[in-house]
Amino acid sequence: MRVALFLTCVNDTLYPDTGRAVVRLLTRLGVEVDFPPGQTCCGQAHYNTGYRHEAEPLALRYADVFREYDAIVTPSGSCGAMVRELYPRLGARARAEGRGDTLATRLAPVIPKTYELTEFLVDVLGATDVGAYYPHRVTYHPTCHGLRSLGLGDRPRRLLEAVRGLELVELPGADECCGFGGTFAVKNPDVSAAMGVDKVRNAESTGAEVLCAADNACLMHLGGTMARLRVGMRPVHIAEILASTEQEPPR
Amino acid sequence: MSGMFVGMPAFPKAAHEVVGNQTLRGNLRHATHTIRAKRAKAVDELSDWAELREAGRRIKDHTLRHLDRCLEQLEESVTAAGGTVHWAADADEANRIVVELVRDTGESEVVKVKSMATQEIGLNEALEAEGIRAYETDLAELIVQLGKDRPSHILVPAIHRNRGEIRDIFRSEMGRWGRPAPQGLSDSPAELAEASRLHLREKFLRAKVGISGANFMVAESGTLVVVESEGNGRMCLTLPETLISVVGIEKIVPTWRDLEVFLQTLPRSSTAERMNPYTSTWTGITDGDGPSVFHLVLLDNGRTDALADQVGRQALRCIRCSACLNVCPVYERAGGHAYGSVYPGPIGAILTPQLRGTQSEIDASLPYASSLCGACYEVCPVAIDIPEVLVHLRERVVQGGPVTRAGNKVVLKPAKGHAAERAAMRAAQWAFGHPGVLRTGQRLASRSRRFHPRTLPGPGRAWSASRDLPTVPAEPFRDWWQRGHGGEEAK
Ligand code: SF4
């Protein structure tokens, strides 16, 4: 099986540790993973801000870069949802605008092959115990697009529960949005910040040391809020928890 | 829509005030979280909820596809049952029709059943301008009317008021509108309800004209349906001699059988009840039973324009249950008034810009009043994909394009104020189209990282006023990958 990592532009630029963790984790599980350098951005920010036409070339780039692979793994619920839920919509809209089937046809092959990381681990590899060790108290925030668009369900929980040393504590109001929402964070800064503060206070109330999620964009917003509020918690991507072992603790 | 919303500031500005008001935030949080939990429980009771939701979606879509025929059938059945049907293209026409109908009765006051359509057209104000007094009889609407306030929720328009405020409004205002509040009125719910009962009863018994909306209209029989909790609707629909109903054209269903679906999904979604206390149905007029004159005013007011839009038309499936408001994290923190319309919350954010257009500041800002978290879509009993429509309307705002306004196809220009954003989006698209450019940018950011501030000036403040910036790593992932190919020597 040829497996490609679609790291996403945010992770590539700001969170290379998450990328390294995915590589380490998949390698440990016997999966050889490739990082095609032609990859950039899935186009989600463009699409969701109203620039659908600007998102199209980015979607086509994604389709071209990843066409040859059997599976494409991404450590981002929202970018995974962009490909799986919204790429079909890009094609359908182009068709409705009288631009034919070209876009839909070119995007179609990569859509079902794209997996969010926890989906790939649980559904494709059939693994819930990935042999990780992480001796910390952790609470998990299911991000909206992972939860509602991709339907990740309890996959992340099952993976975390199997991690040795990890104490998983329930996050109150877990399924409420953290307030990031892409450009929403700056277009409606007051509401976005208020949502972030509520999420952080809920996380704080669990007494966890680590706030875990499967999307660094949300963690960037929550981490920035925690730092500002001087809350003594760390935001950590689930890949970094699952990658860590006794021999290779997280850095 | 009603003139009282003209000149509203954009959503973020209006929301700013509420976010800082801790009392109001507390009221809203408590109210929305309570009803949210109750709704979830009421819905979980039904093992066939998914099927009901799908059936509701299909009935509405089917009806909308054949709206012209359904409406003509309705007109025939209502007329055959002794009612008179009027067609109103917009708010002004609807108001004119109602004013004339009331004038013809010689009356100068009317009692009203809670109705979104009449609020949408600003009917109370139009009546008042002609010297006709309209009395709201729903408890929450009464509170809003007495307090010279604006509604902030579809179902619970006074959700932003607490008990103490309601008592004060009753004490100071009831006397001016009719029977004053009892001496020594407290803020206990029972006393407040009794005060409103006494105040309203004299109006019910006196009124010769009733005005309502409707939750549903059945085309095959010409029957109108009002679903309510308090029984005030039943009074207004049965006691007066003349009944005038103003109803949006999308409220129609083809057959009685179709009601079976919605009479299950609506109460569970809105008040979290298995069944609402009062469901009133009437078909034209009946000798010796209820009003002897019945007028139905069918309201378009932008609905046909919305129907012409392939993506946006799903908003017309809405049955106004307000479940999407109650789960919305943005509504919970911004409150209903910030939406600048009688339709607040997620449904308002997609309906208002379709009914009113996207030209004003507030209307152009509504499609952005969402983090696209999808909670609204998840609870909507007619499966309106609100995030999909929001993004579609964002596109309309920033890129313009073909729309239908007042029945005519027009091409909208992109809205003003998005030039910088558009340029940034195009620049990003270009960089993402050239991985080499992206990489140069990433490296520049990495090299200069020690000089990055913790907060940003200018527009960047929108992020950094409340959140620290992420620290830029020493190198982007792609550099690490290329150096070591993911190999351990790179560590
Ligand atoms: S959009 Fe759906 S959830 Fe919201 S009020 Fe309408 S029917 Fe209810």
JSON list of C-alpha atoms in Angstrom, two decimals, chain B residues 101-174:
[
{"chain": "B", "resi": 101, "resn": "LEU", "atom": "CA", "xyz": [-59.39, 44.71, 5.97]},
{"chain": "B", "resi": 102, "resn": "VAL", "atom": "CA", "xyz": [-59.33, 45.96, 9.55]},
{"chain": "B", "resi": 103, "resn": "ARG", "atom": "CA", "xyz": [-60.66, 49.36, 8.51]},
{"chain": "B", "resi": 104, "resn": "ASP", "atom": "CA", "xyz": [-63.55, 47.68, 6.71]},
{"chain": "B", "resi": 105, "resn": "THR", "atom": "CA", "xyz": [-64.63, 46.16, 10.00]},
{"chain": "B", "resi": 106, "resn": "GLY", "atom": "CA", "xyz": [-64.78, 49.62, 11.57]},
{"chain": "B", "resi": 107, "resn": "GLU", "atom": "CA", "xyz": [-62.62, 48.43, 14.48]},
{"chain": "B", "resi": 108, "resn": "SER", "atom": "CA", "xyz": [-59.57, 50.21, 15.86]},
{"chain": "B", "resi": 109, "resn": "GLU", "atom": "CA", "xyz": [-57.99, 47.35, 17.77]},
{"chain": "B", "resi": 110, "resn": "VAL", "atom": "CA", "xyz": [-56.95, 43.77, 17.06]},
{"chain": "B", "resi": 111, "resn": "VAL", "atom": "CA", "xyz": [-55.63, 40.84, 19.09]},
{"chain": "B", "resi": 112, "resn": "LYS", "atom": "CA", "xyz": [-52.67, 38.93, 17.75]},
{"chain": "B", "resi": 113, "resn": "VAL", "atom": "CA", "xyz": [-51.45, 35.38, 17.85]},
{"chain": "B", "resi": 114, "resn": "LYS", "atom": "CA", "xyz": [-47.66, 35.11, 17.94]},
{"chain": "B", "resi": 115, "resn": "SER", "atom": "CA", "xyz": [-46.55, 35.26, 14.33]},
{"chain": "B", "resi": 116, "resn": "MET", "atom": "CA", "xyz": [-43.14, 35.61, 12.68]},
{"chain": "B", "resi": 117, "resn": "ALA", "atom": "CA", "xyz": [-44.59, 36.68, 9.32]},
{"chain": "B", "resi": 118, "resn": "THR", "atom": "CA", "xyz": [-46.37, 39.71, 10.78]},
{"chain": "B", "resi": 119, "resn": "GLN", "atom": "CA", "xyz": [-43.18, 40.71, 12.59]},
{"chain": "B", "resi": 120, "resn": "GLU", "atom": "CA", "xyz": [-41.21, 40.30, 9.42]},
{"chain": "B", "resi": 121, "resn": "ILE", "atom": "CA", "xyz": [-43.42, 42.83, 7.63]},
{"chain": "B", "resi": 122, "resn": "GLY", "atom": "CA", "xyz": [-43.70, 45.18, 10.62]},
{"chain": "B", "resi": 123, "resn": "LEU", "atom": "CA", "xyz": [-47.48, 44.87, 10.74]},
{"chain": "B", "resi": 124, "resn": "ASN", "atom": "CA", "xyz": [-47.95, 46.30, 14.23]},
{"chain": "B", "resi": 125, "resn": "GLU", "atom": "CA", "xyz": [-46.16, 49.50, 13.24]},
{"chain": "B", "resi": 126, "resn": "ALA", "atom": "CA", "xyz": [-48.15, 49.74, 10.01]},
{"chain": "B", "resi": 127, "resn": "LEU", "atom": "CA", "xyz": [-51.42, 49.33, 11.92]},
{"chain": "B", "resi": 128, "resn": "GLU", "atom": "CA", "xyz": [-50.39, 51.87, 14.50]},
{"chain": "B", "resi": 129, "resn": "ALA", "atom": "CA", "xyz": [-49.62, 54.41, 11.79]},
{"chain": "B", "resi": 130, "resn": "GLU", "atom": "CA", "xyz": [-53.27, 54.05, 10.74]},
{"chain": "B", "resi": 131, "resn": "GLY", "atom": "CA", "xyz": [-54.58, 54.42, 14.27]},
{"chain": "B", "resi": 132, "resn": "ILE", "atom": "CA", "xyz": [-55.18, 50.71, 14.87]},
{"chain": "B", "resi": 133, "resn": "ARG", "atom": "CA", "xyz": [-53.83, 49.15, 18.04]},
{"chain": "B", "resi": 134, "resn": "ALA", "atom": "CA", "xyz": [-52.48, 45.61, 17.86]},
{"chain": "B", "resi": 135, "resn": "TYR", "atom": "CA", "xyz": [-52.28, 43.67, 21.12]},
{"chain": "B", "resi": 136, "resn": "GLU", "atom": "CA", "xyz": [-49.77, 40.83, 21.31]},
{"chain": "B", "resi": 137, "resn": "THR", "atom": "CA", "xyz": [-51.24, 37.99, 23.37]},
{"chain": "B", "resi": 138, "resn": "ASP", "atom": "CA", "xyz": [-48.37, 35.51, 23.58]},
{"chain": "B", "resi": 139, "resn": "LEU", "atom": "CA", "xyz": [-46.75, 36.01, 26.99]},
{"chain": "B", "resi": 140, "resn": "ALA", "atom": "CA", "xyz": [-43.24, 36.61, 25.70]},
{"chain": "B", "resi": 141, "resn": "GLU", "atom": "CA", "xyz": [-44.47, 38.84, 22.88]},
{"chain": "B", "resi": 142, "resn": "LEU", "atom": "CA", "xyz": [-46.48, 40.79, 25.43]},
{"chain": "B", "resi": 143, "resn": "ILE", "atom": "CA", "xyz": [-43.31, 41.35, 27.47]},
{"chain": "B", "resi": 144, "resn": "VAL", "atom": "CA", "xyz": [-41.50, 42.55, 24.35]},
{"chain": "B", "resi": 145, "resn": "GLN", "atom": "CA", "xyz": [-44.38, 44.83, 23.34]},
{"chain": "B", "resi": 146, "resn": "LEU", "atom": "CA", "xyz": [-44.86, 46.35, 26.78]},
{"chain": "B", "resi": 147, "resn": "GLY", "atom": "CA", "xyz": [-41.11, 46.87, 27.13]},
{"chain": "B", "resi": 148, "resn": "LYS", "atom": "CA", "xyz": [-40.91, 48.62, 23.71]},
{"chain": "B", "resi": 149, "resn": "ASP", "atom": "CA", "xyz": [-38.27, 46.04, 23.01]},
{"chain": "B", "resi": 150, "resn": "ARG", "atom": "CA", "xyz": [-37.25, 43.86, 20.10]},
{"chain": "B", "resi": 151, "resn": "PRO", "atom": "CA", "xyz": [-37.65, 40.07, 20.01]},
{"chain": "B", "resi": 152, "resn": "SER", "atom": "CA", "xyz": [-34.39, 38.14, 20.35]},
{"chain": "B", "resi": 153, "resn": "HIS", "atom": "CA", "xyz": [-35.52, 34.57, 19.77]},
{"chain": "B", "resi": 154, "resn": "ILE", "atom": "CA", "xyz": [-38.03, 32.93, 17.40]},
{"chain": "B", "resi": 155, "resn": "LEU", "atom": "CA", "xyz": [-39.85, 30.97, 20.05]},
{"chain": "B", "resi": 156, "resn": "VAL", "atom": "CA", "xyz": [-38.95, 32.81, 23.25]},
{"chain": "B", "resi": 157, "resn": "PRO", "atom": "CA", "xyz": [-38.73, 36.42, 22.07]},
{"chain": "B", "resi": 158, "resn": "ALA", "atom": "CA", "xyz": [-38.06, 37.70, 25.60]},
{"chain": "B", "resi": 159, "resn": "ILE", "atom": "CA", "xyz": [-35.31, 35.17, 26.32]},
{"chain": "B", "resi": 160, "resn": "HIS", "atom": "CA", "xyz": [-32.96, 38.06, 27.11]},
{"chain": "B", "resi": 161, "resn": "ARG", "atom": "CA", "xyz": [-35.17, 39.21, 30.03]},
{"chain": "B", "resi": 162, "resn": "ASN", "atom": "CA", "xyz": [-35.10, 37.77, 33.52]},
{"chain": "B", "resi": 163, "resn": "ARG", "atom": "CA", "xyz": [-38.01, 37.58, 35.97]},
{"chain": "B", "resi": 164, "resn": "GLY", "atom": "CA", "xyz": [-37.18, 40.78, 37.80]},
{"chain": "B", "resi": 165, "resn": "GLU", "atom": "CA", "xyz": [-37.10, 42.77, 34.59]},
{"chain": "B", "resi": 166, "resn": "ILE", "atom": "CA", "xyz": [-40.43, 41.27, 33.53]},
{"chain": "B", "resi": 167, "resn": "ARG", "atom": "CA", "xyz": [-42.06, 42.22, 36.83]},
{"chain": "B", "resi": 168, "resn": "ASP", "atom": "CA", "xyz": [-40.82, 45.79, 36.44]},
{"chain": "B", "resi": 169, "resn": "ILE", "atom": "CA", "xyz": [-42.14, 46.01, 32.89]},
{"chain": "B", "resi": 170, "resn": "PHE", "atom": "CA", "xyz": [-45.55, 44.65, 33.95]},
{"chain": "B", "resi": 171, "resn": "ARG", "atom": "CA", "xyz": [-45.77, 47.07, 36.87]},
{"chain": "B", "resi": 172, "resn": "SER", "atom": "CA", "xyz": [-44.90, 50.15, 34.91]},
{"chain": "B", "resi": 173, "resn": "GLU", "atom": "CA", "xyz": [-46.43, 49.42, 31.49]},
{"chain": "B", "resi": 174, "resn": "MET", "atom": "CA", "xyz": [-49.56, 47.25, 31.82]}
]
